[in-house]
CSV table of C-alpha atoms and ligand atoms in Angstrom, one decimal:
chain,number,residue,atom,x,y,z
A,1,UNK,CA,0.0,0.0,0.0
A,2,UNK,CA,1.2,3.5,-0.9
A,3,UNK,CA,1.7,6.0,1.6
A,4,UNK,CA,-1.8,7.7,0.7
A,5,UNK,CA,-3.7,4.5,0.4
A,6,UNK,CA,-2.3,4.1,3.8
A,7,UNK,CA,-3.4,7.5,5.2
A,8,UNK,CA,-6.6,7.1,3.2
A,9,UNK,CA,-7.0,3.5,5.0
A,10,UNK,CA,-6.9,5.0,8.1
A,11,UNK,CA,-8.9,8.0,8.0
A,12,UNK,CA,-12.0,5.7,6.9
A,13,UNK,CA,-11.4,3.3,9.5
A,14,UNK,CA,-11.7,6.3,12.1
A,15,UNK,CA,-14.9,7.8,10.3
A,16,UNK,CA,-16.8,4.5,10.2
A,17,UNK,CA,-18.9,4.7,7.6
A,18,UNK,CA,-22.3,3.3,7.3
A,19,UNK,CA,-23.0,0.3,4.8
A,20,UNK,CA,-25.4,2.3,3.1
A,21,UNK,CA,-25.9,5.5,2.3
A,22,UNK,CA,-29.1,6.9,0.3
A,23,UNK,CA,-29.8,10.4,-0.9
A,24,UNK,CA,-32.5,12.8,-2.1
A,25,UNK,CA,-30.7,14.5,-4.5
A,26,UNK,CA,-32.7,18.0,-3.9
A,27,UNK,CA,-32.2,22.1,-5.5
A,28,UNK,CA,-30.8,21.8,-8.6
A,29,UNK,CA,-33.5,24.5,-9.8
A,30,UNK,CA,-32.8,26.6,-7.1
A,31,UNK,CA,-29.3,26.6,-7.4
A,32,UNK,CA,-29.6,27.2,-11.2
A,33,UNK,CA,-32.3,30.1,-10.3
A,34,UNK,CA,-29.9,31.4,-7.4
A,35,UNK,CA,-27.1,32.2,-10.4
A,36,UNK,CA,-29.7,33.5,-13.0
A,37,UNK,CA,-29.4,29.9,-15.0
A,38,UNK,CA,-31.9,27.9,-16.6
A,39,UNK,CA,-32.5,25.1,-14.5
A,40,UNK,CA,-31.6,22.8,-17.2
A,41,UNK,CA,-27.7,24.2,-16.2
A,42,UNK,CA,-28.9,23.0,-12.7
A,43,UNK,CA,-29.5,19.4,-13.7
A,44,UNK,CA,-25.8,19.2,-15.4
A,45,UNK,CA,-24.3,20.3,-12.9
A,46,UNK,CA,-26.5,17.6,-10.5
A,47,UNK,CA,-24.7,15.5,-12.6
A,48,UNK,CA,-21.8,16.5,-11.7
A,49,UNK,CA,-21.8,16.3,-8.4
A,50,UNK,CA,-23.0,12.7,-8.7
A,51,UNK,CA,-20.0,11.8,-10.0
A,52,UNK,CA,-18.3,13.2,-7.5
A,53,UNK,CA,-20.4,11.4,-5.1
A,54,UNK,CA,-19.8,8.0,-6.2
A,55,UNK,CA,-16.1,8.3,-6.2
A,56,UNK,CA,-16.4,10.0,-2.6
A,57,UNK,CA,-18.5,6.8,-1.9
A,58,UNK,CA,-15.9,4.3,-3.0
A,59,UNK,CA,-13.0,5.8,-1.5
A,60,UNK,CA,-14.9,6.1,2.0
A,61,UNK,CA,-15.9,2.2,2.1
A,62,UNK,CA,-19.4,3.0,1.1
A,63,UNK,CA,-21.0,-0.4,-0.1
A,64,UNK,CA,-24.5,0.8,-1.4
A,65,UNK,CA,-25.3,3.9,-2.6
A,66,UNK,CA,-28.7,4.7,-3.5
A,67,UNK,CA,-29.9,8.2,-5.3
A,68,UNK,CA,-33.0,9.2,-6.4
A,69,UNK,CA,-32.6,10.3,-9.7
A,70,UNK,CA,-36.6,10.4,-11.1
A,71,UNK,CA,-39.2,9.7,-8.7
A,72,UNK,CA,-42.9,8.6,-10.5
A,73,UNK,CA,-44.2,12.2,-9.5
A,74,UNK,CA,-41.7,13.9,-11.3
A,75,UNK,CA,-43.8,13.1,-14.9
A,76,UNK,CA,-45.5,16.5,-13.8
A,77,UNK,CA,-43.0,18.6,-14.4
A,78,UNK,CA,-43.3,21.0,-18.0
A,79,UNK,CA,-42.4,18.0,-20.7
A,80,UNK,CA,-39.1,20.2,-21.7
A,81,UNK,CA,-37.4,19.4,-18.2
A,82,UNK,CA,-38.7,16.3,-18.0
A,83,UNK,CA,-36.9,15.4,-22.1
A,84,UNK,CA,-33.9,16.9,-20.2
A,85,UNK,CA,-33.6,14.9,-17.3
A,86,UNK,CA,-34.4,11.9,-19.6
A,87,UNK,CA,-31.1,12.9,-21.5
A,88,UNK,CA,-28.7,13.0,-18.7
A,89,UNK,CA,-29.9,9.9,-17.7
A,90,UNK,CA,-28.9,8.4,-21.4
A,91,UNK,CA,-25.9,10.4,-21.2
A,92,UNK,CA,-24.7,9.3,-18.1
A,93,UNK,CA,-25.2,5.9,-18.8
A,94,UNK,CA,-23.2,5.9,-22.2
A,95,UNK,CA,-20.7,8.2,-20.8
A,96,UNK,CA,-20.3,6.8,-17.6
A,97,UNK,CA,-20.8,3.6,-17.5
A,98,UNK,CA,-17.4,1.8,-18.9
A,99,UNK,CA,-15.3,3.9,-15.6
A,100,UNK,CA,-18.5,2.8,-13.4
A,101,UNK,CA,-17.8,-0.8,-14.7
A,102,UNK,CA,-14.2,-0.2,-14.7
A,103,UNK,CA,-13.7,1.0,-10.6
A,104,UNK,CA,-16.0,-1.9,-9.8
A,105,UNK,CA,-18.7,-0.4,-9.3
A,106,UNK,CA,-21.9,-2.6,-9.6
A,107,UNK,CA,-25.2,-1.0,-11.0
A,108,UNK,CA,-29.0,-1.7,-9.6
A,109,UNK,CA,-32.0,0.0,-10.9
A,110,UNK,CA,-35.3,0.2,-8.5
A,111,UNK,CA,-39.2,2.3,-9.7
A,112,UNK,CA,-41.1,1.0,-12.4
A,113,UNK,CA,-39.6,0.1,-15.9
A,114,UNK,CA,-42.7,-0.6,-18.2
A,115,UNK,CA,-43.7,3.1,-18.9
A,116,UNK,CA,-40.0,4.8,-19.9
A,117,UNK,CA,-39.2,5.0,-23.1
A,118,UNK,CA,-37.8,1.8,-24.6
A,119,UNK,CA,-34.1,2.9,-25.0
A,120,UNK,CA,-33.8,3.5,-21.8
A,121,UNK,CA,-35.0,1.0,-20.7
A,122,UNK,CA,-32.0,-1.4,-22.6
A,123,UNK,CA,-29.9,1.3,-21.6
A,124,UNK,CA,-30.6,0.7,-17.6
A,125,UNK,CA,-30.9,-3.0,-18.6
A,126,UNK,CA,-27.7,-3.3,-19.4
A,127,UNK,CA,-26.0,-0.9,-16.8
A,128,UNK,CA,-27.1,-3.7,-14.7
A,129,UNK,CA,-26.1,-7.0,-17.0
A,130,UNK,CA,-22.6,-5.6,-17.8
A,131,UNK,CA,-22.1,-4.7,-13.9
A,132,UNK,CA,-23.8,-7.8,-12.3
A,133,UNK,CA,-20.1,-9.4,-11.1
A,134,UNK,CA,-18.8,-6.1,-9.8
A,135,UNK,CA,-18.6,-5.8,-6.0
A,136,UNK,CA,-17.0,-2.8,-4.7
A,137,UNK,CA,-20.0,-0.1,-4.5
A,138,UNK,CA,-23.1,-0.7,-5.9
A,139,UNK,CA,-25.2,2.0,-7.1
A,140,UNK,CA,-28.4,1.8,-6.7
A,141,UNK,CA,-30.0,4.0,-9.1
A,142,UNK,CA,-34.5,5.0,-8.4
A,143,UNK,CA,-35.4,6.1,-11.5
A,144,UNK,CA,-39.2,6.1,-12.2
A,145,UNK,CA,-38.9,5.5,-8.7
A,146,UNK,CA,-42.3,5.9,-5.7
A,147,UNK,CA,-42.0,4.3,-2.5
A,148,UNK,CA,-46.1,3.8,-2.7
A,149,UNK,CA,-46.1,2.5,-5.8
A,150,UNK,CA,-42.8,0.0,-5.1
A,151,UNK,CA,-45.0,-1.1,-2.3
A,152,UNK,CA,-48.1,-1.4,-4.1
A,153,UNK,CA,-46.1,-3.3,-6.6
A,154,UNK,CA,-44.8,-6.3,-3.9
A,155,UNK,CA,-48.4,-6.5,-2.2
A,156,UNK,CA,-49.4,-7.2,-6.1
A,157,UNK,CA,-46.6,-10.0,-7.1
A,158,UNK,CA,-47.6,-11.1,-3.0
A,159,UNK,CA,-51.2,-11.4,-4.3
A,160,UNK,CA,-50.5,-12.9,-7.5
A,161,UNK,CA,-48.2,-16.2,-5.2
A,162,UNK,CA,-51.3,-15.8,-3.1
A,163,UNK,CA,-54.1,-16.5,-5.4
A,164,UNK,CA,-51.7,-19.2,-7.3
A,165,UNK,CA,-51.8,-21.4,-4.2
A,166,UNK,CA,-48.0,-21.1,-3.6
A,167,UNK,CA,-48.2,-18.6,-0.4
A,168,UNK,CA,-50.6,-18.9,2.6
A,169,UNK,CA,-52.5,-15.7,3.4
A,170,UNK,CA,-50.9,-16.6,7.4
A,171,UNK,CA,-47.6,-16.9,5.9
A,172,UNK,CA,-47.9,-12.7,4.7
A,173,UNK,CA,-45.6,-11.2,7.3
A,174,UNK,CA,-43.8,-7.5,7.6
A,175,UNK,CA,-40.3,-9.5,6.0
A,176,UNK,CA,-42.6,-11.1,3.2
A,177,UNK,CA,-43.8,-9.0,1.8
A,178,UNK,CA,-40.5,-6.9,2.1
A,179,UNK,CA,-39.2,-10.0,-0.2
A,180,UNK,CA,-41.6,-8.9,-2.9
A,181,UNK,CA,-40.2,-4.9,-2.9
A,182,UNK,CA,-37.6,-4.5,-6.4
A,183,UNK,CA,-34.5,-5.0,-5.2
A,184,UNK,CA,-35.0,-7.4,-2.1
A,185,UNK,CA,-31.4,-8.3,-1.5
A,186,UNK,CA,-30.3,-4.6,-0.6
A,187,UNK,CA,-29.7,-4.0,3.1
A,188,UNK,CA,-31.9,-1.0,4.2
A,189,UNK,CA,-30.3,2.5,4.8
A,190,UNK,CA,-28.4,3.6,7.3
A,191,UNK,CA,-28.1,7.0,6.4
A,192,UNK,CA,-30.9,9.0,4.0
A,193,UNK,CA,-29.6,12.4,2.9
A,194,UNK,CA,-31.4,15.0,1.7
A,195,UNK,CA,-29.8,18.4,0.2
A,196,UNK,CA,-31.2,21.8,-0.2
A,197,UNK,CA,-33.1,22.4,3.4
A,198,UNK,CA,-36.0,20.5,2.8
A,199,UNK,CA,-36.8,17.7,5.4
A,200,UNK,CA,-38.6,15.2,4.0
A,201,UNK,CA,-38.6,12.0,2.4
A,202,UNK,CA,-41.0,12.4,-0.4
A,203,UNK,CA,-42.1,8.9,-1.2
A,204,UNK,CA,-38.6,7.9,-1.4
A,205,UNK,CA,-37.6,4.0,0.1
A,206,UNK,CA,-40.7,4.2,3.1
A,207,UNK,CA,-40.4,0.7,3.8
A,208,UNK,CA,-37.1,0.8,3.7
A,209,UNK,CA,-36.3,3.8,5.8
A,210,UNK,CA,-37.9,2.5,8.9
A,211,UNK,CA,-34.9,2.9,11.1
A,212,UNK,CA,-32.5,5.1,9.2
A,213,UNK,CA,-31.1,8.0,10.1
A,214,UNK,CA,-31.9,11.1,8.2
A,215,UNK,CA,-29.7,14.0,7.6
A,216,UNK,CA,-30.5,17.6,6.1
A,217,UNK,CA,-28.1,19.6,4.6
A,218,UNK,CA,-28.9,23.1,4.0
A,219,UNK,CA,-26.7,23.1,0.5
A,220,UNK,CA,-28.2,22.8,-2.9
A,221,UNK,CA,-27.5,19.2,-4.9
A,222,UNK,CA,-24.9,20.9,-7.6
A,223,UNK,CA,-22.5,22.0,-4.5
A,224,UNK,CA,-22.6,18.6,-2.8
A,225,UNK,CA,-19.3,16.9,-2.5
A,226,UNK,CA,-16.9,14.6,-0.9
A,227,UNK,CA,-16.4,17.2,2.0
A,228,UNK,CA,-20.5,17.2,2.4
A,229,UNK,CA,-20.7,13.4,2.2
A,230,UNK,CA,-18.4,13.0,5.1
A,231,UNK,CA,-19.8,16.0,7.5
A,232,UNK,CA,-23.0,13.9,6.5
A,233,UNK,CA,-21.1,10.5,7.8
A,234,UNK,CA,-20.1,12.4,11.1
A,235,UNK,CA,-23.9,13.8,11.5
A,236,UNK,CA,-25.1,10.1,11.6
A,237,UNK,CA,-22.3,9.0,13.7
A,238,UNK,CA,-23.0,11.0,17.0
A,239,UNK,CA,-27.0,9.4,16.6
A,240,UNK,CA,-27.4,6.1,18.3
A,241,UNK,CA,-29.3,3.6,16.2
A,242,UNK,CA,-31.6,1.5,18.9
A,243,UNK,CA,-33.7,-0.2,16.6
A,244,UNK,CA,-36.7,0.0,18.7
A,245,UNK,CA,-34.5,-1.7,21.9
A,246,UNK,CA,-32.9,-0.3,24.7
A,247,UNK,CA,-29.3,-1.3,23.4
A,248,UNK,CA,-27.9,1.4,22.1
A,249,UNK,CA,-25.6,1.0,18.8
A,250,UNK,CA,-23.3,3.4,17.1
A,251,UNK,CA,-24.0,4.1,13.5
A,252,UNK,CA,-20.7,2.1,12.9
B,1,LIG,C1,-34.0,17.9,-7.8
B,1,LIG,O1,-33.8,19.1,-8.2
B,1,LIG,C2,-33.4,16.8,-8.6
B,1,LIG,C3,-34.0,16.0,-9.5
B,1,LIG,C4,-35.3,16.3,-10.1
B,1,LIG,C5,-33.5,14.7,-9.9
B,1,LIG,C6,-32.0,14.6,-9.7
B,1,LIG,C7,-31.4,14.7,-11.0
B,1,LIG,C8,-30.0,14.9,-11.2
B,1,LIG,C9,-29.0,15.0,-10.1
B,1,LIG,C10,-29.6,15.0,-12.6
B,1,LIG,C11,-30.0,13.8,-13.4
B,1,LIG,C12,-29.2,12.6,-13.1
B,1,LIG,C13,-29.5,11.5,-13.7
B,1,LIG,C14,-28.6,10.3,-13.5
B,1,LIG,C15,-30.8,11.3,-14.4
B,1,LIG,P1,-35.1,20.0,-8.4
B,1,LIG,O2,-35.3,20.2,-9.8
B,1,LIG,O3,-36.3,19.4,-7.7
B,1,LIG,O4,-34.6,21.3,-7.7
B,1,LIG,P2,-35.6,22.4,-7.1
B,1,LIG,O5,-36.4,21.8,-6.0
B,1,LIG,O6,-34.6,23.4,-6.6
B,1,LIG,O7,-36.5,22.9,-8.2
């Protein structure tokens, strides 16, 4: 190990990170608006700062990060933003994905898929083929993406093994029908972040974020960065994660 990969070693060990981190990626139109910019400018430069986010992630021994990149009520938006936010995604994808692939980094897609456009679609499909054997971050990636609706979705397929005959109606518990949600294998967040002031989740991961801990930061999407992500990490370290128990455990 070099000298830095040393350093770098050490300085994660001492900050602990949680396993996963997931975050509301909020105020790219203000910060656009804030500078006189269209809030198109806003969006690329969200982009931006996602990239820097996932590197930050991997070199801070993050192991899941999810972001919420479209959520299903974001269809309302004026049809011009909403062809804009649909080309970043493409462009990120083709851009991005080979170095993603390349630093290991192991893509998952969550929301619902039948109503996108059909290159997308392929284009998130195989994000997620070409990736499948990575395993140093994965990147969870909500696009399309309502809590509600994922939830809706699992009590449907639960239904569906229901009215076949293969599940008992007394075999429907809370971990169940968690085994129906999209991406079932993914350990639930530890930390949900959410930039630019507001505090809320928004119908993002509600099942999921049953005993996370949430953090706020006042700072608009575009600006977040490795720096952020890490005052973020220390935020969630001073809570103490009981679970619903008397135990306490740190958030390490
Ligand atoms: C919130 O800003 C952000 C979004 C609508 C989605 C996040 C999108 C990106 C970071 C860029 C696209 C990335 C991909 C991979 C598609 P806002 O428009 O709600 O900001 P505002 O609340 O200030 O108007």
């Amino acid at each position: 190990m070099s000298k830095s990969e040393l350093l770098r070693a050490a300085h994660i060990d001492a900050i602990a990170v949680p396993r996963h981190v997931a975050i509301i990626m909020d105020g790219n139109g203000r910060w656009a608006a804030a500078r006189g910019l269209p809030r198109a400018e806003g969006h690329r430069r969200g982009v931006e700062a996602l990239r820097r986010t996932v590197r930050a992630a991997g070199d801070l021994g993050i192991q899941f990060l999810t972001i919420f990149s479209f959520s299903a009520e974001n269809w309302s938006r004026p049809s011009t933003e909403i062809r804009e936010l649909m080309m970043l995604l493409r462009r990120f994808v083709r851009h991005d994905l080979a170095e993603l692939h390349s630093n290991g980094v192991r893509v998952r897609v969550i929301g619902e898929r039948e109503n996108l456009a059909d290159d997308i679609r392929r284009l998130l499909d195989e994000a997620e083929q070409l990736t499948k054997n990575n395993d140093k971050l994965v990147l969870v990636v909500a696009f399309n993406y309502g809590a509600r609706q994922e939830i809706a979705r699992a009590a449907q397929r639960l239904a569906a093994a229901v009215s076949a005959g293969d599940l008992a109606v007394s075999a429907v518990t809370a971990d169940k029908l968690a085994s129906y949600l999209d991406a079932p294998d993914l350990p639930d967040p530890d930390l949900i972040i959410r930039t630019s002031g507001e505090q809320r989740l928004s119908n993002f991961l509600l099942w999921q974020a049953a005993y996370s801990e949430l953090v706020f930061v006042p700072i608009y999407w575009p600006d977040f960065d490795h720096a952020t992500l890490e005052s973020a990490i220390t935020e969630y370290r001073r809570r103490e994660r009981r679970f619903g128990g008397l135990v306490a455990r740190t958030g390490s």
